[in-house]
mmCIF file of C-alpha atoms in Angstrom:
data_model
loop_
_atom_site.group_PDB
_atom_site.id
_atom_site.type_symbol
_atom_site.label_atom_id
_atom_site.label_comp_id
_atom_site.label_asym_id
_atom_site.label_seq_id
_atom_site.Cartn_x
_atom_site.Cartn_y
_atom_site.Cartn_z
ATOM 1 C CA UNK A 1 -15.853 2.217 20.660
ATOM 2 C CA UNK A 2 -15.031 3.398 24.419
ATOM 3 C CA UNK A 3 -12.938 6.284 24.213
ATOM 4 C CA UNK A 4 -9.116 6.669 25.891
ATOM 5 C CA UNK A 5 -8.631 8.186 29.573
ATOM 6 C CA UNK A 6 -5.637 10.376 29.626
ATOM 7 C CA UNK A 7 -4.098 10.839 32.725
ATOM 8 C CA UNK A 8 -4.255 14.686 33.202
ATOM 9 C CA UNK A 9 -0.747 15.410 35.065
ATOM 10 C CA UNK A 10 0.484 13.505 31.958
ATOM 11 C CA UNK A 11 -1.250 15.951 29.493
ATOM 12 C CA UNK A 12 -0.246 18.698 31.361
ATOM 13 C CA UNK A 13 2.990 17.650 31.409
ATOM 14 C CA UNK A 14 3.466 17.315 27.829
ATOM 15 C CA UNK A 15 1.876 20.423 27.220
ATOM 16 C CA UNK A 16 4.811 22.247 29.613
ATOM 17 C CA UNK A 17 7.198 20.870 27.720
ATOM 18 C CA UNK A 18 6.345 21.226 24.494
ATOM 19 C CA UNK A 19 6.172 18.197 23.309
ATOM 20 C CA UNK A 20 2.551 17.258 22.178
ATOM 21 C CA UNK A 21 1.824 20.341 19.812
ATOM 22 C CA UNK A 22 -2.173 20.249 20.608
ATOM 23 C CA UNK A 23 -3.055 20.160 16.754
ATOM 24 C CA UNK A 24 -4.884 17.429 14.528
ATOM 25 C CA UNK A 25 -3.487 16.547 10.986
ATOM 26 C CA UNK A 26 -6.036 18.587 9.272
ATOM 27 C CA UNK A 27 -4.905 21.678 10.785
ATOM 28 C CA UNK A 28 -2.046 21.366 8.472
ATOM 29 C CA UNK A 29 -3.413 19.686 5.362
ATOM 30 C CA UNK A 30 -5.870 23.000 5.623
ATOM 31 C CA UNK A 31 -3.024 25.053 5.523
ATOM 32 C CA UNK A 32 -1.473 23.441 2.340
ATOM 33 C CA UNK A 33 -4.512 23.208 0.435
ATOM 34 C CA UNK A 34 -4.988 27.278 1.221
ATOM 35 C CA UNK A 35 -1.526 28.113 0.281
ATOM 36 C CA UNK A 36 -0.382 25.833 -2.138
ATOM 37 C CA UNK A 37 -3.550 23.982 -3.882
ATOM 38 C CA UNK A 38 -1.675 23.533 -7.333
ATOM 39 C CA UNK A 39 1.627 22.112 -5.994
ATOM 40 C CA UNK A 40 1.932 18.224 -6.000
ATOM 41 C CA UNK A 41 1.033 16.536 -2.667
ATOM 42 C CA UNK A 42 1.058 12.474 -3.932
ATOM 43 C CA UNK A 43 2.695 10.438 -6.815
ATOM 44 C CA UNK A 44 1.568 7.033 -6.905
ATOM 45 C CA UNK A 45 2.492 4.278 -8.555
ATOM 46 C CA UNK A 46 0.320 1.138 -8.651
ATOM 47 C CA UNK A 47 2.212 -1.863 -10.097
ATOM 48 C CA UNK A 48 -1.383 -3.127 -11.885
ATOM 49 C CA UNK A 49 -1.638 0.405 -13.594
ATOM 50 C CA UNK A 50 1.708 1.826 -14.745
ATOM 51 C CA UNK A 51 1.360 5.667 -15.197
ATOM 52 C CA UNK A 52 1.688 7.749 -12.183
ATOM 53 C CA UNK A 53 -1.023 9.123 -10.424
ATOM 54 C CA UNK A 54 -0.266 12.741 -9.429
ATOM 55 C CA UNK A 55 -2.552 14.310 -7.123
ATOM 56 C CA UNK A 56 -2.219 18.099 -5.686
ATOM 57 C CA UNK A 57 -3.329 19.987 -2.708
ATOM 58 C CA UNK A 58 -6.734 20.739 -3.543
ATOM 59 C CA UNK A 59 -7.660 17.344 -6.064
ATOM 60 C CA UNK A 60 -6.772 15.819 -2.410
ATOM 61 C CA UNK A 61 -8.997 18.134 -0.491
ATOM 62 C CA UNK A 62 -11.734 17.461 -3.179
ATOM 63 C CA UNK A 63 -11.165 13.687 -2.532
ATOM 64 C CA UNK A 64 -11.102 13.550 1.279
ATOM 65 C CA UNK A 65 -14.153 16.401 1.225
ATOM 66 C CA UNK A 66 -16.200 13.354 -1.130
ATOM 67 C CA UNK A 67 -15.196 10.631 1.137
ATOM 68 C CA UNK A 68 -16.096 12.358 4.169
ATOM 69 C CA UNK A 69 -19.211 13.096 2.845
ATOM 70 C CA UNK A 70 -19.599 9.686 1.738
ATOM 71 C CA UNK A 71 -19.052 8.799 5.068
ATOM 72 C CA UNK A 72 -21.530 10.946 6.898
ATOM 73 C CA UNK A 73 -24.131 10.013 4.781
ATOM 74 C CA UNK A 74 -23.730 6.623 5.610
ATOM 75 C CA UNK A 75 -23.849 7.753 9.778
ATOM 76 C CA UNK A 76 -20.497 7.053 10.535
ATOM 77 C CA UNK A 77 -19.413 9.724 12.842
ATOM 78 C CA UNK A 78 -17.255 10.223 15.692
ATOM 79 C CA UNK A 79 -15.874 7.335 17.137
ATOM 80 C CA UNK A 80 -17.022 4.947 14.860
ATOM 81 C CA UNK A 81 -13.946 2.802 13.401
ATOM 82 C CA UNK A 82 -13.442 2.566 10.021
ATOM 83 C CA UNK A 83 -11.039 0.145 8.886
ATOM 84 C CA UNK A 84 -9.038 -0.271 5.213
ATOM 85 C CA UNK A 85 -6.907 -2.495 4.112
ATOM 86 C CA UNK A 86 -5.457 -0.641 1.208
ATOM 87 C CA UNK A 87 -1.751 -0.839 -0.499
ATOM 88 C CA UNK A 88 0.145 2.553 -0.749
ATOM 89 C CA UNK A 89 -2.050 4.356 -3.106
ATOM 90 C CA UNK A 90 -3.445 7.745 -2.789
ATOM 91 C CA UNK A 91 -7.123 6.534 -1.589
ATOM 92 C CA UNK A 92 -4.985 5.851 1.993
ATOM 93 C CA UNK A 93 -4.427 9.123 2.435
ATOM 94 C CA UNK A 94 -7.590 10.452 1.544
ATOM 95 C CA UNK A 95 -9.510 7.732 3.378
ATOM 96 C CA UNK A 96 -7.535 8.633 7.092
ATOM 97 C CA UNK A 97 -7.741 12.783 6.016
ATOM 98 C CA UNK A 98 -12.011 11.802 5.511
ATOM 99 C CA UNK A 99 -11.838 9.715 8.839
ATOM 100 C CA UNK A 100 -10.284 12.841 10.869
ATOM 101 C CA UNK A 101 -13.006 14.932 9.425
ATOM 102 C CA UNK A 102 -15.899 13.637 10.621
ATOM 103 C CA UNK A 103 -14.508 12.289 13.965
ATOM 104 C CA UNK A 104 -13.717 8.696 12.417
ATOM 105 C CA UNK A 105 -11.254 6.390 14.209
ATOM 106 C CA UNK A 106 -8.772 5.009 11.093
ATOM 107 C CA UNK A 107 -7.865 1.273 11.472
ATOM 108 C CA UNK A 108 -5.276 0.426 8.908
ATOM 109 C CA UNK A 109 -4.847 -3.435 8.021
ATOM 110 C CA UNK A 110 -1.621 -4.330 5.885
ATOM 111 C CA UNK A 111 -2.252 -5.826 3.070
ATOM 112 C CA UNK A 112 -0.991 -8.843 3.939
ATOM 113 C CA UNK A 113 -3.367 -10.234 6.370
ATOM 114 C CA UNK A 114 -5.756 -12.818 5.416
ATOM 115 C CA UNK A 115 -9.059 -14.400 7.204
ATOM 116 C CA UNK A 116 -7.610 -15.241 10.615
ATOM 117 C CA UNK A 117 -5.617 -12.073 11.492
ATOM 118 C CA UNK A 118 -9.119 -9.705 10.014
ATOM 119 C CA UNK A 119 -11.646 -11.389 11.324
ATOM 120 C CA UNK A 120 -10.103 -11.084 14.726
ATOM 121 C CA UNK A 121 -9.240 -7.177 13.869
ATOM 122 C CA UNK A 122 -12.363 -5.873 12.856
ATOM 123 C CA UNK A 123 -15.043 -8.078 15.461
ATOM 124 C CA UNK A 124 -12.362 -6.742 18.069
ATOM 125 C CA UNK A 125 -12.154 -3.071 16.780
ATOM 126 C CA UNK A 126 -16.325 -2.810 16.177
ATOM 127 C CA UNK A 127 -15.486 -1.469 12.358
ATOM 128 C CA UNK A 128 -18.520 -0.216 11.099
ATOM 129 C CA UNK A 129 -17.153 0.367 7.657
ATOM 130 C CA UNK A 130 -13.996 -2.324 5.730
ATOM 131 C CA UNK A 131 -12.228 -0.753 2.310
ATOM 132 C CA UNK A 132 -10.651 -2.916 0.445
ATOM 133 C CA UNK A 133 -9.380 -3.357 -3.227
ATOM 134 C CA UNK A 134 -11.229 -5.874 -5.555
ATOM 135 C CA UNK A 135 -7.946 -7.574 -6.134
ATOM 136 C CA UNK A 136 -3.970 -6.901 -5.051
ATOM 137 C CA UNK A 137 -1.168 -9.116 -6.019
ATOM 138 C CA UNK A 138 -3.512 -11.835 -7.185
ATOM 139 C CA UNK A 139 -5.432 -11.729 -3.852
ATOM 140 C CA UNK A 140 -9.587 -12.135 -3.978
ATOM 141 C CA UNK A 141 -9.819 -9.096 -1.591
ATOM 142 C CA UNK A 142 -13.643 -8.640 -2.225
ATOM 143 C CA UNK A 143 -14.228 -12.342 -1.605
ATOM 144 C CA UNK A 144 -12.690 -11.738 1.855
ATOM 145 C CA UNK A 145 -14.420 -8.302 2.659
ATOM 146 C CA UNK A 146 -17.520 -9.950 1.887
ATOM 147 C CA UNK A 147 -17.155 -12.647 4.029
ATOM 148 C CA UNK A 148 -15.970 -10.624 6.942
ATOM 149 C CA UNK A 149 -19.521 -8.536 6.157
ATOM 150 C CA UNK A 150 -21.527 -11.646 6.677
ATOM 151 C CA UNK A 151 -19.440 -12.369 9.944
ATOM 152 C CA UNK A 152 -19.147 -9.386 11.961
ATOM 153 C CA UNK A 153 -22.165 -7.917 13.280
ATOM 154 C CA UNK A 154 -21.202 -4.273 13.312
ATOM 155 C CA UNK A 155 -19.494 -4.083 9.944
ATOM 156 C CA UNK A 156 -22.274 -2.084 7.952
ATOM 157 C CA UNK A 157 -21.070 -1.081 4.689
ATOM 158 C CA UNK A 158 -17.714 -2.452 2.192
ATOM 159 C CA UNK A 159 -16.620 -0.624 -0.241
ATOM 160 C CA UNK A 160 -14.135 -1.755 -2.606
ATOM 161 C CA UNK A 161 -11.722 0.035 -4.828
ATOM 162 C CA UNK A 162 -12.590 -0.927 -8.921
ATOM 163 C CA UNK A 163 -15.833 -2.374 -7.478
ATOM 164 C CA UNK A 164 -19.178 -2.153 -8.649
ATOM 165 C CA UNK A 165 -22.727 -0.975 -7.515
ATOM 166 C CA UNK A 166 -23.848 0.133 -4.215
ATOM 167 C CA UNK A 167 -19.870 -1.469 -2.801
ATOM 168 C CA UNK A 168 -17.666 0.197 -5.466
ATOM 169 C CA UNK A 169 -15.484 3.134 -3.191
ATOM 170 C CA UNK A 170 -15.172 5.561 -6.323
ATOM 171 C CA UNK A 171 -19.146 5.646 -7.171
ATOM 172 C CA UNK A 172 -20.296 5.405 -3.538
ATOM 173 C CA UNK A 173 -17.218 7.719 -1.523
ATOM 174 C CA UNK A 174 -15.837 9.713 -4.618
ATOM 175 C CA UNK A 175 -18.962 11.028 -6.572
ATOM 176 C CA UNK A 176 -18.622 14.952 -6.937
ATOM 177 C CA UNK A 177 -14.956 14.834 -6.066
ATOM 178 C CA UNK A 178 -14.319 17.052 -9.327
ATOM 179 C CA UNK A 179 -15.176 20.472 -8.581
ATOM 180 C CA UNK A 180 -16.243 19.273 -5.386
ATOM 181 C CA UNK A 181 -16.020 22.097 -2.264
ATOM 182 C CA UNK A 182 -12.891 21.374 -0.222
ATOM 183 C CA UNK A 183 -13.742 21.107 3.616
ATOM 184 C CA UNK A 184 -11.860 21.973 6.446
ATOM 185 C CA UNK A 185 -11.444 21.368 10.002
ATOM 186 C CA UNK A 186 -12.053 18.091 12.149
ATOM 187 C CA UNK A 187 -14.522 15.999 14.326
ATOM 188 C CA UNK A 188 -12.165 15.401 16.915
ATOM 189 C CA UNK A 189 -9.273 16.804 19.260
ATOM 190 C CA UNK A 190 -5.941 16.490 19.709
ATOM 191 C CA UNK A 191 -6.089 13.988 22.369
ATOM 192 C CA UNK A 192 -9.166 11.877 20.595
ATOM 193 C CA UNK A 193 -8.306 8.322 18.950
ATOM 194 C CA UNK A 194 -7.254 9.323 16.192
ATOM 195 C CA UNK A 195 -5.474 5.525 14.852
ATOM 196 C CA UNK A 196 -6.199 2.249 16.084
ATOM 197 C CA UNK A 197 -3.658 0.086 14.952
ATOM 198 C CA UNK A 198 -3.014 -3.841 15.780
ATOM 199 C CA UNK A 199 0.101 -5.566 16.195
ATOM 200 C CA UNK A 200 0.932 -8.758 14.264
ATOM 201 C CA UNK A 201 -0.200 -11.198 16.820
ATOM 202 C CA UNK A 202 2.794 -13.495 16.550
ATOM 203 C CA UNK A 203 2.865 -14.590 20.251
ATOM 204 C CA UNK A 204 -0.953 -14.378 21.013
ATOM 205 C CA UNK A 205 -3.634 -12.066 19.462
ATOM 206 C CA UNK A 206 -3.021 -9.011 18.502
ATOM 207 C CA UNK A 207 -3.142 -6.074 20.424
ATOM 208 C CA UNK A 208 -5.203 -2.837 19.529
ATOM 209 C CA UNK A 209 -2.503 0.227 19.493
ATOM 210 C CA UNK A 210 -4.832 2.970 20.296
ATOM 211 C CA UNK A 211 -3.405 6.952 19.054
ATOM 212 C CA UNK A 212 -4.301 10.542 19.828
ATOM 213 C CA UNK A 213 -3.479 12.910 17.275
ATOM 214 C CA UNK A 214 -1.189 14.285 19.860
ATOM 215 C CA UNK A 215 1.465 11.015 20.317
ATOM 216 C CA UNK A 216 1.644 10.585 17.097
ATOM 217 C CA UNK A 217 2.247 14.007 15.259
ATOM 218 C CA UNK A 218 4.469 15.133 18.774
ATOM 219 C CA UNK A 219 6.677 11.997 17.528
ATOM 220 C CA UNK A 220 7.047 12.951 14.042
ATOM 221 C CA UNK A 221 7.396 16.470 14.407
ATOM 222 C CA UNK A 222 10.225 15.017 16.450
ATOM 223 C CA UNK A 223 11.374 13.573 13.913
ATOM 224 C CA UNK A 224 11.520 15.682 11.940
ATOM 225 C CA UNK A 225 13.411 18.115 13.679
ATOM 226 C CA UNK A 226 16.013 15.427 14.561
ATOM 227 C CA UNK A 227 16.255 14.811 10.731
ATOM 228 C CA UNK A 228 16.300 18.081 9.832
ATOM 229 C CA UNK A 229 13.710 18.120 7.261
ATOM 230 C CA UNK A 230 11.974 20.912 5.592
ATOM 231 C CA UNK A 231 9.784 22.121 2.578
ATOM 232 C CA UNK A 232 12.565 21.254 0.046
ATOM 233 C CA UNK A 233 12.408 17.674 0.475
ATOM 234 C CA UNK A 234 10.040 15.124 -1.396
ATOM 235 C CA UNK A 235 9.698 12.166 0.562
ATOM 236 C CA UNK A 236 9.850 8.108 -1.112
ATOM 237 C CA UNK A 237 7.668 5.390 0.475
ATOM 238 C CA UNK A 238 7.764 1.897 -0.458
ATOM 239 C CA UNK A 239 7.133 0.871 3.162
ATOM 240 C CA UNK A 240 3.498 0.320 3.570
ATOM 241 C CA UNK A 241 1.343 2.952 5.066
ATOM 242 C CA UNK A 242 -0.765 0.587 6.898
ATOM 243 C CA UNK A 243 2.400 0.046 9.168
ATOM 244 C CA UNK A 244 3.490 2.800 11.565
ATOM 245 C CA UNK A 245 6.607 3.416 9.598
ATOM 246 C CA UNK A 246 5.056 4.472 6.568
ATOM 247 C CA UNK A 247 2.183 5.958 8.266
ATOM 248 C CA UNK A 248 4.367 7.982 10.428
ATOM 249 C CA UNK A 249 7.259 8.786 8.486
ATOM 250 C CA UNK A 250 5.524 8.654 5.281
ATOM 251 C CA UNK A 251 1.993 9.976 5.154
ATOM 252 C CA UNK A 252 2.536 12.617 8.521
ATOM 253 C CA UNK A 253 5.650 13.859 7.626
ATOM 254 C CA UNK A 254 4.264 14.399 3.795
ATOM 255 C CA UNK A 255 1.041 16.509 5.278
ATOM 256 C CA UNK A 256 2.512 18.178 8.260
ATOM 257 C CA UNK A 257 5.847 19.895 6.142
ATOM 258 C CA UNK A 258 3.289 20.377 3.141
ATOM 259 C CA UNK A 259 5.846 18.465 0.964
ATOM 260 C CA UNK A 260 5.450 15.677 -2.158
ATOM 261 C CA UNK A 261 4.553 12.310 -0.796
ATOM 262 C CA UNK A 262 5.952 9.298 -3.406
ATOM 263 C CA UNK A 263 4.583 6.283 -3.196
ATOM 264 C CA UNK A 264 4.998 2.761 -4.363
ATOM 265 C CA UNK A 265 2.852 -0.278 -3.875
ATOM 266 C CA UNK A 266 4.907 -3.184 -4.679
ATOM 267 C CA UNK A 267 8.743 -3.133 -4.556
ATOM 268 C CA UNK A 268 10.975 -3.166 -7.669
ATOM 269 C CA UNK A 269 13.975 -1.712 -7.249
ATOM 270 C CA UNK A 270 13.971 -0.933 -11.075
ATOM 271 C CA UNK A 271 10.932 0.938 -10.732
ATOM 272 C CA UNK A 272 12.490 2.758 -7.609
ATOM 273 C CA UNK A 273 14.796 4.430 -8.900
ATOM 274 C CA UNK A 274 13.435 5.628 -11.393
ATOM 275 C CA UNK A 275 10.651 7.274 -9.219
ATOM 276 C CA UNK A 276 13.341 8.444 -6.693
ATOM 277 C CA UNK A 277 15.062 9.984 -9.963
ATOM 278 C CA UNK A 278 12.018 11.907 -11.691
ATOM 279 C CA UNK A 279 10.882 13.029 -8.848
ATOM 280 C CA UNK A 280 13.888 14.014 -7.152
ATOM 281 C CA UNK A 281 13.044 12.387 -3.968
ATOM 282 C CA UNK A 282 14.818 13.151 -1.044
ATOM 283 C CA UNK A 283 14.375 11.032 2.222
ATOM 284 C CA UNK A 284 12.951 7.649 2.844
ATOM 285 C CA UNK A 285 12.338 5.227 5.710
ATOM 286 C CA UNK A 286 12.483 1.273 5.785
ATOM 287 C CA UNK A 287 13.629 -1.814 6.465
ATOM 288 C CA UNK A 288 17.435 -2.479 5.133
ATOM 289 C CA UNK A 289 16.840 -5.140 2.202
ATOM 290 C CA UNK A 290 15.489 -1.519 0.133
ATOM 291 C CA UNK A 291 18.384 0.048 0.625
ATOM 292 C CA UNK A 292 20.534 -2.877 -0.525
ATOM 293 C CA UNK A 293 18.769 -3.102 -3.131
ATOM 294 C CA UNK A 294 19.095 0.478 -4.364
ATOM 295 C CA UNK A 295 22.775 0.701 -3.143
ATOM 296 C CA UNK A 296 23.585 -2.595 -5.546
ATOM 297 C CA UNK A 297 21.671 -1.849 -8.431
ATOM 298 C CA UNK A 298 23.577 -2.178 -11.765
ATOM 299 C CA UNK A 299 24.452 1.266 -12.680
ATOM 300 C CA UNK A 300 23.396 3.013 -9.597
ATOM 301 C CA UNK A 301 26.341 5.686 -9.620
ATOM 302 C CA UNK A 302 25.464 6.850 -13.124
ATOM 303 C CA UNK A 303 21.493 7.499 -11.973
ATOM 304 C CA UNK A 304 20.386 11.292 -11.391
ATOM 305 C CA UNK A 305 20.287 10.543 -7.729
ATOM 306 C CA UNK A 306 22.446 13.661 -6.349
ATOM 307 C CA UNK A 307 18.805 15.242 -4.634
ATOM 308 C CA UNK A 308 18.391 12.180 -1.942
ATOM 309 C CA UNK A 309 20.464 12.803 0.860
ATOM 310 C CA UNK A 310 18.872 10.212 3.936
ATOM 311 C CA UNK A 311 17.271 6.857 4.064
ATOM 312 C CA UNK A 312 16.703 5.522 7.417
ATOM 313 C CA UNK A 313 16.559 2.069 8.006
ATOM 314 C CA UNK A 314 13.929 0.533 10.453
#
């Protein structure tokens, strides 16, 4: 993929005022993983599965030093895109974290999209690599991945989550994650693609968003600071990662303050409050139907709810 020309007066004026903080999102992940391995980094709850998968610092760094190994094995390297279209599980995560290390452009695809919005997606993008599940809310998403395989000539490798063989993602990407060495640093800079992410295409294709690390962490560390959020606070994320809500204020805000990341794949408010209530969740971001739904749930003002103190809605 060609890479991004930044105009240099803009750079330097970022740089002057502070803005872009010149660091990629494994400069921070490294720091958590050194200081806190054993503290909680994900909770996730997949609707197909029930328990809760709880992941810390280091099982994370284990997973994303597999996967990037994975990767590399396979030749993908810097600048090659590598797209997933994965729900809001902890593989996300670890997938983009593995991208960043080896120099990988991420391409997240909501789950959502079908034939005609992916086959446009990943010919356009030049995705040498598609992760899918095998199945998600009924969906054949290995049927699909398949036939995108067959259709776009760069697309070298699928690997699918509860798959089997040479295309199943936890024999082929996480082999060795237990005990596995936990890497650090990245394949690219600060003002590398980083995220290439497409808009819906509801009044003509859509358009390829590209990201540095750089625009997108100087906006959430924005954020954050407007918010005022810190190392006490556990975040909740029903929105989906593979949009830049939950991407942004979900996954970034989760690595860069080193803080719990909660995550749920398919809406219930049932099921939400209870997660926002075990694990004392504290902020969340999305779209105003979740937040009706919490606010008019039978019951709501007896729940254990007195830690979460900002939901902001999109």
């Amino acid at each position: 993929m060609e890479g991004i020309f930044l105009d240099q007066r803009r750079l330097a004026l970022e740089k002057a005022r502070a803005i872009w903080p010149d660091h990629v999102i494994t400069d921070y992940f490294d720091r958590w993983v050194a200081e806190r391995p054993g503290a909680m980094a994900i909770a996730g709850y997949r609707q197909d599965e029930g328990p809760t998968a709880s992941l810390s610092w280091l099982d994370l760094a284990r997973a994303v030093g597999a996967i990037a190994r994975g990767l590399r094995g396979r030749g993908i390297g810097k600048g090659d895109v590598v797209s997933f279209q994965l729900p809001n599980w902890w593989q996300f995560v670890a997938v983009h974290l593995a991208c960043v290390r080896i120099g990988a452009i991420s391409n997240p695809l909501m789950p959502i999209f079908r034939h005609r919005e992916l086959s446009f997606m990943v010919a356009h993008a030049e995705s040498k690599v598609f992760i899918a599940p095998v199945r998600f809310r009924d969906f054949d998403h290995a049927a699909l991945a398949f036939a995108l395989k067959a259709e776009v000539p760069s697309l070298r490798h699928v690997f699918l989550i509860g798959g089997s063989g040479e295309h199943s993602f936890e024999q082929a990407l996480l082999s060795g994650m237990e005990g596995g060495a936990a890497e650090t640093g990245a394949g690219l800079g600060p003002n590398d693609i980083v995220q290439l992410l497409y808009t819906s295409g509801t009044t003509g294709e859509p358009k390829g968003a590209m990201h540095t690390s750089n625009t997108l962490i100087g906006t959430t560390l924005t954020f954050i600071e407007r918010m005022q959020l810190g190392q006490d606070d556990v975040v909740f994320m029903p929105s989906p990662l593979a949009h830049q809500i939950g991407f942004e204020y979900g996954l970034l805000v989760s690595v860069l303050l080193g803080v719990p990341l909660v995550l749920m794949d398919v809406w219930n408010a049932a099921r939400a409050v209870e997660l926002m209530e075990r694990h004392r969740t504290t902020f969340s971001f999305a779209a105003p139907p979740f937040l009706a739904d919490i606010t008019s749930f039978p019951g709501i003002e007896s729940r254990a709810l007195d830690a979460f103190r900002l939901f902001v809605a999109s």
